[in-house]
Coordinates of C-alpha atoms in Angstrom, one line a residue:
Chain A
M15 CA -3.3 31.3 85.8
T16 CA -3.5 35.0 86.5
S17 CA -3.8 36.3 89.9
D18 CA -7.5 36.8 89.3
N19 CA -8.2 33.1 89.0
L20 CA -6.5 32.0 92.1
H21 CA -8.4 31.3 95.2
L22 CA -8.3 33.8 98.1
E23 CA -6.1 31.4 100.2
T24 CA -3.5 31.5 97.5
R25 CA -3.7 35.3 96.9
L26 CA -3.2 35.9 100.6
I27 CA 0.3 34.6 100.1
H28 CA 1.1 35.2 96.4
G29 CA -0.9 38.4 95.7
G30 CA 1.7 40.9 94.4
Y31 CA 4.4 38.6 95.7
A32 CA 7.9 38.2 94.2
P33 CA 11.2 37.2 95.9
D34 CA 13.4 40.2 96.3
P35 CA 15.0 40.9 92.9
G36 CA 18.4 41.6 94.4
T37 CA 18.8 38.7 96.8
G38 CA 16.0 36.2 96.3
A39 CA 14.8 36.9 99.9
T40 CA 11.4 35.4 100.2
T41 CA 9.9 37.8 102.7
V42 CA 9.5 41.4 101.7
P43 CA 12.5 43.5 102.6
I44 CA 11.8 46.1 105.2
F45 CA 12.9 49.4 103.7
Q46 CA 13.2 51.1 107.1
T47 CA 14.3 54.4 105.6
A48 CA 13.0 57.9 105.8
A49 CA 14.1 58.9 102.3
F50 CA 15.8 57.8 99.1
A51 CA 18.9 59.3 97.5
Y52 CA 19.4 60.1 93.8
E53 CA 22.6 60.2 91.7
S54 CA 21.9 63.7 90.3
A55 CA 19.9 66.8 90.9
E56 CA 18.3 66.2 87.4
A57 CA 17.2 62.7 88.4
I58 CA 15.4 63.8 91.6
E59 CA 13.9 66.7 89.8
A60 CA 12.4 64.4 87.2
V61 CA 10.8 62.3 89.9
F62 CA 9.3 65.4 91.6
A63 CA 8.1 66.6 88.2
G64 CA 6.3 63.4 87.6
R65 CA 8.4 62.6 84.6
E66 CA 10.0 59.5 86.2
A67 CA 8.7 57.1 88.8
G68 CA 10.6 56.9 92.0
Y69 CA 10.6 57.1 95.8
V70 CA 11.5 60.2 97.6
Y71 CA 10.1 60.1 101.2
T72 CA 8.4 57.3 103.1
R73 CA 5.5 59.4 104.2
I74 CA 4.5 59.5 100.5
G75 CA 5.7 56.1 99.3
N76 CA 8.0 53.2 100.1
P77 CA 8.7 49.8 98.5
T78 CA 7.6 47.8 101.5
L79 CA 4.4 49.8 101.7
D80 CA 3.9 49.2 97.9
R81 CA 3.9 45.4 98.5
F82 CA 1.4 45.8 101.4
E83 CA -0.8 48.0 99.3
R84 CA -0.7 45.7 96.3
R85 CA -1.5 42.6 98.4
L86 CA -4.5 44.3 100.0
A87 CA -5.8 45.7 96.7
I88 CA -5.6 42.2 95.2
L89 CA -7.4 40.6 98.2
E90 CA -10.3 43.1 97.9
G91 CA -10.3 43.0 94.1
G92 CA -9.5 46.7 94.0
L93 CA -7.8 49.0 91.6
A94 CA -5.1 50.0 94.1
A95 CA -4.7 50.9 97.8
V96 CA -3.1 53.4 100.1
A97 CA -1.5 52.3 103.4
C98 CA -2.2 54.3 106.5
A99 CA -1.0 54.6 110.0
S100 CA -4.2 53.2 111.4
G101 CA -7.8 52.5 110.6
M102 CA -8.7 56.0 111.9
A103 CA -6.1 57.5 109.6
A104 CA -7.6 55.6 106.7
I105 CA -11.1 56.8 107.5
S106 CA -10.0 60.4 108.1
A107 CA -8.1 60.6 104.8
T108 CA -11.0 59.1 102.9
V109 CA -13.5 61.6 104.2
L110 CA -11.3 64.6 103.8
A111 CA -10.6 63.6 100.2
L112 CA -14.3 63.6 99.4
A113 CA -15.8 66.1 101.7
G114 CA -15.2 69.7 102.7
Q115 CA -16.9 72.4 104.8
G116 CA -20.6 72.3 104.5
D117 CA -20.7 68.7 103.2
E118 CA -22.4 65.7 104.8
I119 CA -21.8 62.1 105.3
I120 CA -24.4 59.4 106.2
S121 CA -23.3 56.8 108.7
G122 CA -24.8 53.9 110.6
N123 CA -25.3 54.8 114.2
S124 CA -23.8 51.6 115.7
I125 CA -20.3 52.1 114.3
F126 CA -17.1 51.7 116.4
G127 CA -16.8 54.5 119.0
G128 CA -13.5 55.8 117.6
T129 CA -15.1 56.4 114.2
Y130 CA -18.2 57.9 115.8
S131 CA -16.0 60.3 117.7
L132 CA -14.2 61.3 114.5
F133 CA -17.4 61.9 112.6
H134 CA -19.4 63.5 115.4
R135 CA -16.8 65.6 117.1
T136 CA -13.6 66.1 115.1
L137 CA -14.9 66.4 111.5
R138 CA -18.0 68.3 112.7
R139 CA -15.7 70.9 114.1
G140 CA -14.2 71.3 110.6
G141 CA -17.7 71.8 109.1
I142 CA -18.4 68.2 107.8
E143 CA -21.7 67.1 109.2
T144 CA -22.6 63.4 109.8
R145 CA -26.2 62.2 109.7
F146 CA -26.3 59.1 111.8
V147 CA -29.1 56.6 111.0
E148 CA -30.3 53.3 112.3
T149 CA -27.7 51.0 110.8
T150 CA -30.0 48.3 109.5
D151 CA -32.8 50.7 108.3
L152 CA -32.5 51.2 104.6
D153 CA -35.2 53.8 104.4
A154 CA -33.4 55.9 107.1
Y155 CA -30.4 56.2 104.8
R156 CA -32.6 57.1 101.9
R157 CA -34.3 59.9 103.9
A158 CA -31.0 61.3 105.0
I159 CA -29.7 61.9 101.5
T160 CA -29.3 65.5 100.4
D161 CA -27.4 67.3 97.7
R162 CA -24.5 67.7 100.1
T163 CA -24.1 64.0 100.8
R164 CA -20.7 62.8 99.8
L165 CA -20.5 59.3 101.1
I166 CA -22.3 56.6 103.0
F167 CA -20.3 54.8 105.7
I168 CA -21.0 51.4 107.2
E169 CA -19.3 48.6 109.0
T170 CA -19.9 45.0 107.9
I171 CA -20.6 44.0 111.6
G172 CA -21.2 46.8 114.1
N173 CA -18.8 47.0 117.0
P174 CA -19.9 46.0 119.6
K175 CA -23.6 46.0 118.7
L176 CA -22.9 43.2 116.2
D177 CA -25.7 44.4 113.9
V178 CA -25.4 43.5 110.2
P179 CA -26.5 45.9 107.5
D180 CA -27.5 44.7 104.1
V181 CA -24.6 45.9 102.0
A182 CA -26.0 45.1 98.6
A183 CA -29.2 47.1 99.3
L184 CA -27.1 50.0 100.5
G185 CA -24.8 49.7 97.5
A186 CA -27.9 49.9 95.2
L187 CA -29.2 52.9 97.0
A188 CA -25.8 54.6 96.9
R189 CA -25.4 53.9 93.2
E190 CA -28.9 55.2 92.5
H191 CA -27.9 58.6 93.9
G192 CA -24.3 58.7 92.7
I193 CA -23.0 58.5 96.2
V194 CA -19.9 56.5 97.1
L195 CA -20.4 53.6 99.6
V196 CA -17.5 53.1 102.0
V197 CA -17.4 49.8 103.8
D198 CA -15.3 49.1 106.8
N199 CA -14.5 45.4 106.4
T200 CA -12.3 45.1 109.4
V201 CA -14.2 42.5 111.5
T202 CA -15.1 40.3 108.6
T203 CA -12.0 40.6 106.2
P204 CA -12.1 39.4 102.6
V205 CA -12.1 35.8 104.0
L206 CA -15.7 36.2 105.1
F207 CA -16.9 39.0 102.9
Q208 CA -16.0 40.8 99.6
P209 CA -17.7 44.2 99.8
K210 CA -16.8 45.0 96.2
L211 CA -19.1 42.3 95.0
R212 CA -22.0 43.9 97.0
G213 CA -21.5 47.4 95.7
A214 CA -18.8 48.9 97.9
D215 CA -16.8 51.7 96.1
L216 CA -14.2 52.1 98.8
I217 CA -13.1 49.5 101.4
I218 CA -11.3 50.4 104.6
H219 CA -9.6 48.2 107.2
S220 CA -8.0 48.7 110.5
T221 CA -5.2 46.3 109.6
S222 CA -4.3 46.2 113.4
K223 CA -7.1 43.7 113.8
Y224 CA -7.5 40.4 111.9
L225 CA -5.3 41.2 109.0
N226 CA -2.3 41.6 111.2
G227 CA -3.8 38.9 113.4
H228 CA -1.2 38.9 116.2
G229 CA -1.8 42.2 118.0
N230 CA 1.7 43.6 117.1
A231 CA 1.2 46.5 114.7
I232 CA -1.3 49.3 114.3
G233 CA -2.1 50.1 110.6
G234 CA -4.8 50.9 108.1
I235 CA -5.6 50.6 104.5
I236 CA -7.9 52.3 101.9
V237 CA -8.8 50.2 98.9
D238 CA -10.4 51.8 95.8
C239 CA -12.6 49.3 94.2
G240 CA -12.5 51.2 90.9
T241 CA -16.3 51.3 90.7
A242 CA -17.1 54.9 91.6
D243 CA -17.8 57.6 89.1
W244 CA -15.4 60.4 90.3
S245 CA -16.7 62.7 87.6
H246 CA -20.1 62.9 89.4
P247 CA -21.1 66.4 90.5
R248 CA -21.0 65.2 94.1
Y249 CA -17.2 65.2 93.9
P250 CA -16.1 68.7 93.0
L251 CA -13.0 68.3 95.1
L252 CA -11.8 65.5 92.8
K253 CA -12.4 67.4 89.6
P254 CA -8.8 68.5 89.1
Y255 CA -7.7 64.9 89.7
Y256 CA -10.3 63.4 87.4
D257 CA -9.1 65.5 84.5
R258 CA -5.7 63.9 84.7
A259 CA -6.2 60.6 86.3
R260 CA -9.8 59.5 85.5
Q261 CA -10.6 56.3 87.3
F262 CA -7.5 57.0 89.6
A263 CA -8.8 60.4 90.7
F264 CA -9.5 59.5 94.3
L265 CA -6.1 57.6 94.6
A266 CA -4.3 60.5 93.0
A267 CA -6.0 63.0 95.4
L268 CA -4.9 60.9 98.3
R269 CA -1.3 60.4 97.1
S270 CA -0.6 63.9 95.9
Q271 CA -2.5 65.8 98.4
I272 CA -4.7 64.5 101.2
H273 CA -2.8 61.4 102.5
R274 CA 0.5 63.2 101.8
D275 CA -0.5 66.3 103.7
L276 CA -2.2 64.6 106.6
G277 CA 0.9 62.5 107.0
G278 CA -0.9 59.4 108.5
C279 CA 1.7 57.0 106.9
L280 CA 2.3 53.4 107.9
S281 CA 5.7 52.3 109.3
P282 CA 7.5 49.9 106.9
F283 CA 8.0 47.5 109.8
N284 CA 4.3 47.5 110.6
A285 CA 3.6 46.8 106.9
F286 CA 6.0 43.8 107.1
L287 CA 4.5 42.4 110.2
T288 CA 1.0 42.7 108.8
L289 CA 2.0 41.1 105.5
I290 CA 3.3 38.1 107.4
G291 CA 0.1 37.9 109.3
V292 CA -2.1 38.2 106.2
E293 CA -0.6 35.0 104.8
S294 CA -2.5 32.9 107.4
L295 CA -5.6 35.0 107.4
A296 CA -7.9 32.3 106.0
V297 CA -7.0 29.6 108.4
R298 CA -7.1 32.0 111.3
M299 CA -10.5 33.5 110.4
E300 CA -12.0 30.0 109.9
R301 CA -10.8 28.7 113.2
Q302 CA -11.6 31.8 115.1
C303 CA -15.1 31.9 113.7
D304 CA -15.7 28.2 114.4
N305 CA -14.4 28.7 118.0
A306 CA -16.7 31.7 118.4
R307 CA -19.8 29.8 117.2
F308 CA -18.9 27.0 119.6
V309 CA -18.6 29.4 122.5
A310 CA -21.7 31.4 121.6
E311 CA -23.8 28.3 121.3
A312 CA -22.6 27.0 124.7
L313 CA -23.0 30.3 126.5
A314 CA -26.4 30.9 125.0
K315 CA -27.6 27.8 126.9
D316 CA -25.8 28.8 130.1
P317 CA -28.3 30.2 132.7
R318 CA -25.5 32.3 134.3
V319 CA -25.5 34.5 131.2
E320 CA -28.5 36.7 130.6
Q321 CA -28.0 37.2 126.9
V322 CA -25.5 36.2 124.2
R323 CA -25.3 38.1 121.0
Y324 CA -23.6 36.6 118.0
P325 CA -24.7 37.0 114.4
G326 CA -24.4 33.2 113.8
L327 CA -27.0 32.4 116.4
A328 CA -30.5 31.9 115.0
D329 CA -32.1 34.3 117.4
H330 CA -29.9 37.3 116.3
P331 CA -32.2 39.9 114.6
D332 CA -29.9 40.1 111.6
H333 CA -29.1 36.4 111.4
A334 CA -30.6 35.9 108.0
V335 CA -28.6 38.9 106.5
A336 CA -25.5 37.6 108.2
R337 CA -25.8 34.1 106.8
A338 CA -26.6 35.5 103.3
Q339 CA -23.6 37.7 103.3
F340 CA -21.0 35.7 105.3
G341 CA -22.1 32.1 105.0
E342 CA -21.5 29.7 107.8
R343 CA -18.9 31.9 109.5
C344 CA -20.3 35.1 111.0
G345 CA -17.3 36.6 112.6
A346 CA -15.4 35.9 115.8
L347 CA -16.9 38.6 118.0
L348 CA -19.7 38.0 120.5
T349 CA -21.1 39.9 123.4
L350 CA -22.5 38.8 126.8
R351 CA -24.9 40.6 129.1
L352 CA -24.3 39.7 132.7
G353 CA -26.8 41.8 134.5
T354 CA -24.7 44.5 136.1
K355 CA -21.4 46.3 135.6
A356 CA -20.1 44.8 138.9
R357 CA -20.8 41.3 137.6
C358 CA -19.0 42.1 134.4
F359 CA -16.0 43.3 136.3
H360 CA -15.9 40.2 138.5
F361 CA -16.2 38.0 135.4
I362 CA -13.4 39.8 133.6
N363 CA -11.2 39.7 136.8
G364 CA -11.9 36.0 137.1
L365 CA -10.5 35.1 133.7
Q366 CA -7.3 33.2 133.5
R367 CA -6.3 33.3 129.8
A368 CA -8.5 35.8 128.0
Q369 CA -6.7 39.2 127.9
N370 CA -8.5 42.3 129.1
L371 CA -7.5 44.9 126.6
A372 CA -8.7 47.3 123.9
N373 CA -8.2 45.4 120.6
L374 CA -9.7 42.6 118.6
G375 CA -8.6 40.0 116.1
D376 CA -5.6 38.7 117.9
T377 CA -4.6 35.1 118.2
K378 CA -5.3 35.4 121.9
T379 CA -8.9 35.5 123.2
L380 CA -9.6 39.1 124.3
V381 CA -12.3 40.6 126.5
I382 CA -13.4 44.2 127.3
H383 CA -16.2 46.0 129.1
P384 CA -17.1 48.7 126.4
A385 CA -19.2 51.0 128.6
S386 CA -16.3 51.8 131.0
T387 CA -13.6 51.9 128.3
I388 CA -13.9 52.3 124.6
C389 CA -17.4 53.8 124.8
R390 CA -17.0 55.8 127.9
E391 CA -16.9 59.2 126.1
S392 CA -20.3 58.5 124.5
S393 CA -23.5 59.9 125.9
A394 CA -26.2 57.6 127.2
E395 CA -28.1 58.2 124.1
E396 CA -25.1 57.3 121.9
R397 CA -24.4 54.2 123.9
R398 CA -28.0 53.1 123.4
A399 CA -27.6 53.4 119.7
M400 CA -24.4 51.5 119.8
G401 CA -26.1 48.7 121.8
V402 CA -23.7 49.3 124.7
T403 CA -25.2 48.7 128.1
D404 CA -23.5 48.8 131.4
D405 CA -23.6 45.0 131.7
L406 CA -22.1 44.2 128.3
V407 CA -18.9 42.4 127.8
R408 CA -17.3 42.0 124.3
L409 CA -15.3 38.9 123.5
S410 CA -12.9 38.6 120.6
I411 CA -12.4 34.8 120.3
G412 CA -8.9 33.6 119.6
L413 CA -7.1 30.6 118.3
E414 CA -6.8 28.7 121.6
H415 CA -8.4 25.3 121.7
R416 CA -12.2 25.9 121.9
D417 CA -12.6 23.8 125.0
D418 CA -10.0 25.9 126.8
I419 CA -11.6 29.1 125.7
L420 CA -15.0 28.0 127.0
E421 CA -13.5 26.6 130.2
D422 CA -12.0 30.0 131.0
F423 CA -15.4 31.7 130.6
T424 CA -17.4 29.0 132.5
T425 CA -14.9 29.0 135.4
A426 CA -15.2 32.8 135.7
L427 CA -19.0 32.5 135.6
Q428 CA -18.8 29.8 138.3
R429 CA -16.7 32.1 140.5
L430 CA -19.2 34.9 139.8
E431 CA -22.1 32.7 141.0
E432 CA -20.2 31.7 144.1
R433 CA -19.4 35.3 144.9
T434 CA -23.1 36.3 144.4
A435 CA -24.2 33.4 146.6
R436 CA -21.9 34.5 149.4
Q437 CA -23.4 38.0 149.4
Chain B
M18 CA 8.7 60.0 61.7
K19 CA 9.6 62.7 64.3
I20 CA 7.6 63.5 67.4
T21 CA 8.4 65.1 70.8
V22 CA 8.0 63.3 74.0
N23 CA 8.1 65.4 77.2
G24 CA 9.8 68.1 75.1
E25 CA 12.5 65.8 73.6
A26 CA 12.8 65.0 69.9
V27 CA 12.2 61.3 69.2
T28 CA 12.3 59.3 66.0
L29 CA 9.7 56.6 65.7
E30 CA 8.4 54.2 63.1
A31 CA 5.0 55.0 61.6
G32 CA 1.9 53.4 63.2
V33 CA 3.0 53.5 66.8
S34 CA 0.2 53.9 69.3
V35 CA 0.3 55.9 72.5
A36 CA 0.2 52.6 74.5
A37 CA 3.1 51.2 72.4
L38 CA 5.1 54.4 73.0
L39 CA 4.8 54.1 76.7
A40 CA 6.0 50.5 76.5
L41 CA 8.9 51.5 74.1
R42 CA 10.0 54.2 76.5
Q43 CA 9.9 51.7 79.3
V44 CA 7.5 53.9 81.3
K45 CA 7.1 52.1 84.6
M46 CA 3.6 51.7 85.8
P47 CA 1.8 53.0 82.7
E48 CA -1.5 52.8 84.6
M49 CA -0.2 55.7 86.8
V50 CA 0.6 57.9 83.9
S51 CA -1.6 60.6 82.3
V52 CA -0.9 61.5 78.7
E53 CA -1.4 64.8 76.9
L54 CA -1.4 64.7 73.1
N55 CA -0.9 68.1 71.4
G56 CA -2.1 69.8 74.5
T57 CA -5.3 67.7 75.2
I58 CA -5.5 65.1 77.9
L59 CA -6.1 61.7 76.3
D60 CA -8.6 59.4 77.9
R61 CA -6.6 56.3 79.0
G62 CA -9.1 54.0 77.2
A63 CA -7.8 55.6 74.0
F64 CA -4.1 54.8 74.6
P65 CA -4.0 51.6 72.5
G66 CA -6.1 53.0 69.6
T67 CA -4.5 56.4 69.2
V68 CA -1.8 56.2 66.5
L69 CA 0.9 58.9 66.6
K70 CA 1.5 61.2 63.6
E71 CA 4.4 63.3 62.4
N72 CA 5.1 66.3 64.7
D73 CA 2.8 65.1 67.5
A74 CA 3.8 66.4 70.9
V75 CA 3.3 63.9 73.7
E76 CA 3.6 64.8 77.4
F77 CA 3.2 62.1 80.0
L78 CA 3.1 62.6 83.8
Y79 CA 3.0 60.3 86.8
F80 CA 0.0 61.8 88.4
M81 CA 0.5 60.4 91.9
G82 CA 2.7 63.4 92.7
G83 CA 5.9 63.5 94.8
G84 CA 7.3 60.9 92.5
A85 CA 6.0 58.0 94.5
R86 CA 4.8 54.9 92.6

């Protein structure tokens, strides 16, 4: 059986895997080295000349990073992948490989605040304009297309709005216009969703989240699905690479220029930690999603919570799309509206086990108040588009026993009510 | 028959394809290599079907740059 025929659960562990040839070690060696020595000046020259394969400097390539890249490419069914220092590094390198001054990208308007800031402030300063459209409005994407459009960017589930775009419809639209579709699959992961099957050309992850799964290493990955036509007139920046590398043009541009020059490389140790985490991705995602649904259903019935938002609940506006794309398990993120910012703060402060921090996808249940933290730089208008209100709390449900997770929340809600009653 | 590979004279049996040449030369990761035959870049889909002739000049290059992978 080739790798292609094995189920995802098996590929998580065995994709690109081999025991270390020198020693038989079963976990990937951590090549914690900055550079690689050669026996002769001729030998290193041959590698720099492209005549021989070899490693020279970890910013450009490293055997531990190779294993990480190969595993992720196999999991997403891609041609190959490039490891990055973070999800933001992955997105930055992707955009800069495809777009230059005067070019445009189209993006959903409910994307993660960090990505929004990159698009709206940092890249705009360099002359790359982003047209933000209502994430779930297909016609809005269509109307935003111009000759300068270089890519369409979406997240599988918006963070923290939790809206769910129809990826296949966007894939068809993108293909119709020769535009590359970039899908950030961070909050769903290949366990819940395979973007390539729905028309994604490039897939990005912040591996810091569910892939790593244990909140111990920041990282990112760009996977090239191998489906884009890099010879299309929309990609003049890739022309020199297309001539030599054809289907590998984007990857070659990253490796020999963009990713190399930007320097957003992943630490070999972080790659190791994330590879270990990836092995259990399926069981973790399944349990975390089941826990999240249990908590969402319970809190949706709780009069102390004004509103619960979870794609797996029937009243979610994108519930049908979520179920069609993700099946029974619609992610492990949910949001609560508690009425006021003060109530949110008291709620968070009353939690015993859920950790108040800026991350998601850990084994530990996490909580954050987006308006005062990760979205604080955004204008009121931007926050509205992202679905961020002052009374919104985002929950990233962990692997604790579901009764204990719920009990933590209900106890905090009870304390909140008692506090309110006293006032 | 005699051909050159990356400027070096090489003796080969007749009927060897470009793909077979890369394998014979133990080129690691052939999917990361671009091949020029007599000055023209060869489409990678043509590697298996392109049979080499006497005096052909083959240049191959790992196109990822910096030698990595």
